[in-house]
C-alpha positions as MATLAB code, in Angstrom:
seq = 'MNVRVGIDIGGTRIDAAAVAEGRDGDHRILLQHAVPTVRGREGIREGLRTAYTQLLERLGTERPVASLGIGVPGIVSGGRVSHAVNLGLDGDPFDLAAEAGALTAVPVRVDNDVKAAAWGAAQWLRATDGAGADVDLALLNVGTGLAAGLVLNGSLRRGARGLAGEIGHLVTDRSGPPCPCGKRGCLELYASGGGLARRWSGSAAQLMVAAADGDAHAQLVREDLVAGLAQAVRILVQATDVEQVVLAGGVVTSTPALQGALLAELRSHGADSGFEQHLAVHERVRWLPEDYPAGSVGAALLPGEG';
ca = [
       0.000    0.000    0.000;
       1.166    3.530   -0.767;
       1.531    5.862    2.196;
       0.284    9.337    1.413;
       0.285   12.320    3.771;
      -2.511   14.873    3.930;
      -2.469   18.197    5.773;
      -5.613   20.213    6.480;
      -4.788   23.823    7.385;
      -7.604   25.232    9.505;
      -8.189   28.461   11.327;
      -7.264   27.064   14.750;
      -5.131   24.004   14.010;
      -3.259   22.159   11.284;
      -4.263   18.497   11.063;
      -1.971   15.976    9.415;
      -2.661   12.333    8.603;
      -0.724    9.456    7.111;
      -3.014    7.331    4.954;
      -2.304    3.924    3.438;
      -3.939    3.581    0.025;
      -4.589    0.177   -1.517;
      -4.597   -0.763   -5.164;
      -8.376   -1.073   -5.242;
      -8.876    2.415   -3.799;
      -9.439    1.405   -0.176;
      -7.635    3.363    2.507;
      -6.584    3.124    6.135;
      -5.592    5.959    8.459;
      -2.229    5.059    9.965;
      -1.499    8.100   12.062;
      -2.820   11.574   12.888;
      -1.051   14.603   14.293;
      -2.046   18.225   14.894;
      -0.326   21.511   15.695;
      -1.820   24.943   16.421;
      -2.333   27.371   13.556;
      -0.491   30.670   13.659;
      -1.891   33.265   11.273;
       0.243   34.919    8.613;
       2.692   33.652    6.024;
       5.496   32.863    8.406;
       3.097   31.188   10.852;
       1.562   28.993    8.141;
       4.998   28.182    6.719;
       6.308   27.097   10.124;
       3.093   25.241   11.025;
       3.226   23.288    7.783;
       6.870   22.368    8.371;
       6.228   21.329   11.977;
       3.137   19.257   11.224;
       4.826   17.427    8.361;
       8.170   16.718   10.006;
       6.629   15.626   13.304;
       4.232   13.296   11.500;
       7.160   11.743    9.595;
       9.094   11.288   12.835;
       6.173    9.384   14.326;
       5.624    7.408   11.123;
       9.211    6.152   10.965;
      11.489    5.432    8.037;
      10.103    1.958    7.355;
       7.057    3.528    5.705;
       8.247    5.920    2.958;
       5.794    8.604    1.880;
       4.660    8.654   -1.762;
       2.968   12.087   -1.870;
       1.889   15.126    0.135;
      -1.488   16.814   -0.258;
      -2.623   20.033    1.390;
      -6.087   21.491    1.898;
      -6.274   25.189    2.678;
      -9.044   27.821    2.845;
      -9.237   30.377    0.061;
      -8.924   30.288   -3.698;
      -6.257   27.868   -4.921;
      -4.707   28.035   -8.366;
      -1.480   26.351   -9.419;
      -0.580   25.653   -5.812;
      -0.937   29.330   -4.882;
      -3.445   30.481   -2.277;
      -5.282   33.811   -2.234;
      -8.175   35.327   -0.244;
      -7.537   33.084    2.787;
      -8.358   35.992    5.078;
      -8.983   33.859    8.178;
      -5.397   32.632    7.923;
      -3.958   36.095    7.330;
      -3.073   35.122    3.739;
      -4.508   38.089    1.903;
      -2.743   40.315   -0.589;
      -0.470   38.602   -3.117;
      -0.995   34.862   -3.643;
       1.006   32.643   -1.293;
       2.864   29.834   -3.072;
       2.004   27.027   -0.682;
       3.092   24.330   -3.146;
       6.587   25.822   -3.277;
       6.737   26.008    0.517;
       5.742   22.344    0.763;
       8.117   21.407   -2.032;
      11.001   22.728    0.042;
      10.142   20.157    2.729;
       9.984   17.038    0.607;
      11.007   15.454   -2.667;
       7.651   13.691   -3.149;
       4.890   15.108   -5.391;
       2.846   17.894   -3.764;
      -0.782   18.788   -4.433;
      -2.650   21.771   -2.989;
      -6.388   22.375   -3.117;
      -9.149   24.256   -1.348;
      -9.892   22.732    2.062;
     -13.596   22.080    1.454;
     -12.879   20.434   -1.886;
     -10.305   18.232   -0.173;
     -12.832   17.404    2.549;
     -15.412   16.497   -0.106;
     -12.925   14.058   -1.592;
     -12.359   12.685    1.913;
     -16.121   12.293    2.380;
     -16.223   10.317   -0.862;
     -13.602    7.934    0.547;
     -15.663    7.584    3.734;
     -18.762    6.671    1.723;
     -16.807    4.138   -0.265;
     -15.559    2.540    2.952;
     -18.834    2.598    4.904;
     -21.506    2.225    2.224;
     -19.581    0.358   -0.428;
     -20.113    3.268   -2.815;
     -18.382    2.636   -6.115;
     -15.870    4.685   -8.022;
     -18.710    6.829   -9.408;
     -19.763    8.096   -5.950;
     -21.897   11.244   -6.296;
     -22.101   13.762   -3.449;
     -21.946   17.310   -2.199;
     -20.193   17.988    1.098;
     -21.790   20.948    2.895;
     -19.228   22.252    5.359;
     -20.840   24.250    8.166;
     -17.827   25.850    9.784;
     -16.859   29.450   10.432;
     -18.313   30.032    6.974;
     -20.469   27.975    4.649;
     -19.193   26.233    1.527;
     -19.624   23.034   -0.402;
     -17.388   20.607   -2.226;
     -18.632   18.490   -5.120;
     -17.710   14.975   -6.197;
     -19.758   14.305   -9.324;
     -19.830   10.792  -10.737;
     -16.560   10.014   -8.993;
     -14.711   13.172  -10.080;
     -13.801   16.133   -7.897;
     -15.344   19.266   -9.410;
     -13.092   22.292   -9.001;
     -14.719   24.613  -11.540;
     -13.396   26.874  -14.266;
     -11.911   29.273  -11.691;
     -11.702   26.970   -8.686;
     -14.948   28.261   -7.179;
     -17.304   25.290   -7.532;
     -19.482   24.949   -4.427;
     -18.941   28.459   -3.040;
     -22.594   28.930   -2.087;
     -22.035   30.715    1.220;
     -21.972   34.113   -0.453;
     -25.229   33.752   -2.336;
     -27.363   36.660   -1.172;
     -30.470   35.489    0.627;
     -31.576   38.866    2.018;
     -30.600   42.064    0.188;
     -31.496   44.150    3.235;
     -29.584   41.845    5.585;
     -26.450   42.608    7.602;
     -23.107   43.311    5.916;
     -20.907   40.313    5.166;
     -17.091   40.335    5.348;
     -17.108   39.552    1.607;
     -18.478   43.042    0.918;
     -22.080   42.105    0.152;
     -25.136   42.059    2.405;
     -27.348   39.234    3.606;
     -25.194   36.320    2.428;
     -26.397   32.830    3.240;
     -23.466   32.071    5.530;
     -24.438   34.955    7.822;
     -27.379   32.787    8.911;
     -26.283   29.210    8.246;
     -22.760   28.812    9.652;
     -20.869   28.677   12.916;
     -19.638   32.217   12.380;
     -23.141   33.433   11.618;
     -24.464   31.725   14.731;
     -21.726   33.284   16.888;
     -22.666   36.763   15.662;
     -26.234   36.337   16.912;
     -26.010   33.875   19.810;
     -23.501   33.647   22.652;
     -23.735   29.887   23.203;
     -23.465   26.676   21.238;
     -25.918   25.322   18.701;
     -27.081   22.769   21.275;
     -27.753   25.545   23.804;
     -29.620   27.487   21.145;
     -31.923   24.558   20.452;
     -32.647   24.112   24.173;
     -33.335   27.812   24.712;
     -35.616   27.937   21.677;
     -37.557   24.891   22.918;
     -37.917   26.625   26.314;
     -39.576   29.633   24.679;
     -36.735   32.149   24.399;
     -37.987   34.462   21.634;
     -34.527   35.537   20.462;
     -33.320   31.943   20.401;
     -36.375   30.952   18.392;
     -35.644   33.615   15.779;
     -31.993   32.598   15.469;
     -32.953   28.912   15.305;
     -35.508   29.615   12.588;
     -32.943   31.467   10.474;
     -30.281   28.809   11.054;
     -32.544   25.921   10.102;
     -34.019   27.764    7.115;
     -30.556   28.763    5.891;
     -29.172   25.230    6.162;
     -32.236   23.834    4.407;
     -31.834   26.383    1.639;
     -28.174   25.416    1.210;
     -29.060   21.720    0.939;
     -31.835   22.435   -1.569;
     -29.531   24.609   -3.684;
     -27.025   21.777   -3.927;
     -29.646   19.177   -4.789;
     -31.454   21.293   -7.378;
     -28.250   22.561   -8.998;
     -26.454   19.210   -9.222;
     -28.970   16.443   -8.393;
     -26.280   14.718   -6.339;
     -27.168   11.400   -4.810;
     -26.144   12.461   -1.304;
     -25.501   15.681    0.602;
     -23.065   15.058    3.444;
     -23.086   17.668    6.204;
     -19.895   18.324    8.144;
     -18.898   20.673   10.949;
     -19.580   20.577   14.663;
     -22.528   22.959   14.407;
     -24.598   20.202   12.811;
     -22.777   16.926   13.502;
     -22.748   17.419   17.286;
     -26.311   18.735   17.618;
     -28.996   16.030   17.142;
     -31.810   18.512   17.818;
     -30.608   20.686   14.945;
     -30.331   17.646   12.685;
     -33.926   16.734   13.471;
     -35.138   20.283   12.863;
     -33.328   20.452    9.529;
     -34.785   17.153    8.321;
     -38.259   18.268    9.412;
     -37.854   21.517    7.487;
     -36.733   19.667    4.377;
     -39.682   17.260    4.629;
     -42.253   20.018    5.120;
     -40.975   22.398    2.432;
     -43.348   22.193   -0.504;
     -45.043   19.110    0.951;
     -47.937   19.582   -1.480;
     -45.614   19.952   -4.468;
     -45.099   16.960   -6.712;
     -41.773   18.444   -7.751;
     -40.537   18.615   -4.151;
     -41.754   15.095   -3.474;
     -39.801   13.878   -6.493;
     -36.669   15.676   -5.272;
     -36.955   13.949   -1.866;
     -34.194   16.203   -0.555;
     -34.414   14.921    3.028;
     -33.659   11.370    1.864;
     -30.269   12.462    0.515;
     -28.889   13.964    3.746;
     -26.016   12.269    5.597;
     -23.938   13.395    8.588;
     -20.163   13.030    8.459;
     -18.909   11.456   11.725;
     -17.109   13.962   13.909;
     -14.143   11.644   14.341;
     -13.527   11.110   10.630;
     -10.759   13.489    9.423;
     -12.183   14.112    5.960;
     -10.007   17.176    5.375;
      -6.638   15.508    5.919;
      -7.692   12.184    4.340;
      -9.056   13.969    1.289;
      -5.897   16.072    1.022;
      -3.751   12.931    1.185;
      -5.709   11.216   -1.574;
      -6.307   14.246   -3.809;
      -6.580   13.289   -7.461;
      -4.783   15.036  -10.312;
      -2.931   18.295  -10.058;
      -3.994   20.726   -7.348;
];
């Protein structure tokens, strides 16, 4: 089996994983390691070096690495990253592929973090459901922001400009609050961890409890959160007709009450519409396990050139 390393650069930590890949496409996670994220070019450069070298030290020399893949927020083109504001990588593109290439002689691939996580979710479905090579899914990542990754008929969809799945900045309310992207009323202002934090001081689980207890503000925030998530799922299904929409991120995966509310909303939306019944959106929803490192696994197994 080939050993491939994947690194998922997040806003708070950098997760690395060593993954053994079999000839028939199966995989096994050999080792995981994480280091804190430090914003800025020098911080990301040093964090990448530390995560990779420490993982190799733990892996040992008896298992040589065949490739290194990296998932990172922002727009990725030719191994260069731009608009990764949460990492302090704004301004001129940051050549992350070159930085990684200085650490290793193995092939390096770099892609957007949500796209890498979507590829990781595809590997999870193949392992758990026996999904074939033509697995068809959208990963909806509910993190600080809101974005999707697409694996269509077994192929990772990046898009003409690397922006496939960037649905978080679709405007859902033109008179809504300003978004850091420069627009107003974007979907992720309502349906994301960051959007929730702007309107509610506790966790999603605490929100659901407070709303059930009659807290009027909590009920309003819950309504917007559930409606926004449902809208995001419907957008993905109607735009791509994917077989499954896999939701990831602690906001949804660790909150059963929110999962139930979302499924109920999807079932009730257009209940009298034959079109909605044919879509059967609620039947396509899956929850990515919290303990499955889709970002680092997907980065390790990234196909083609990033």
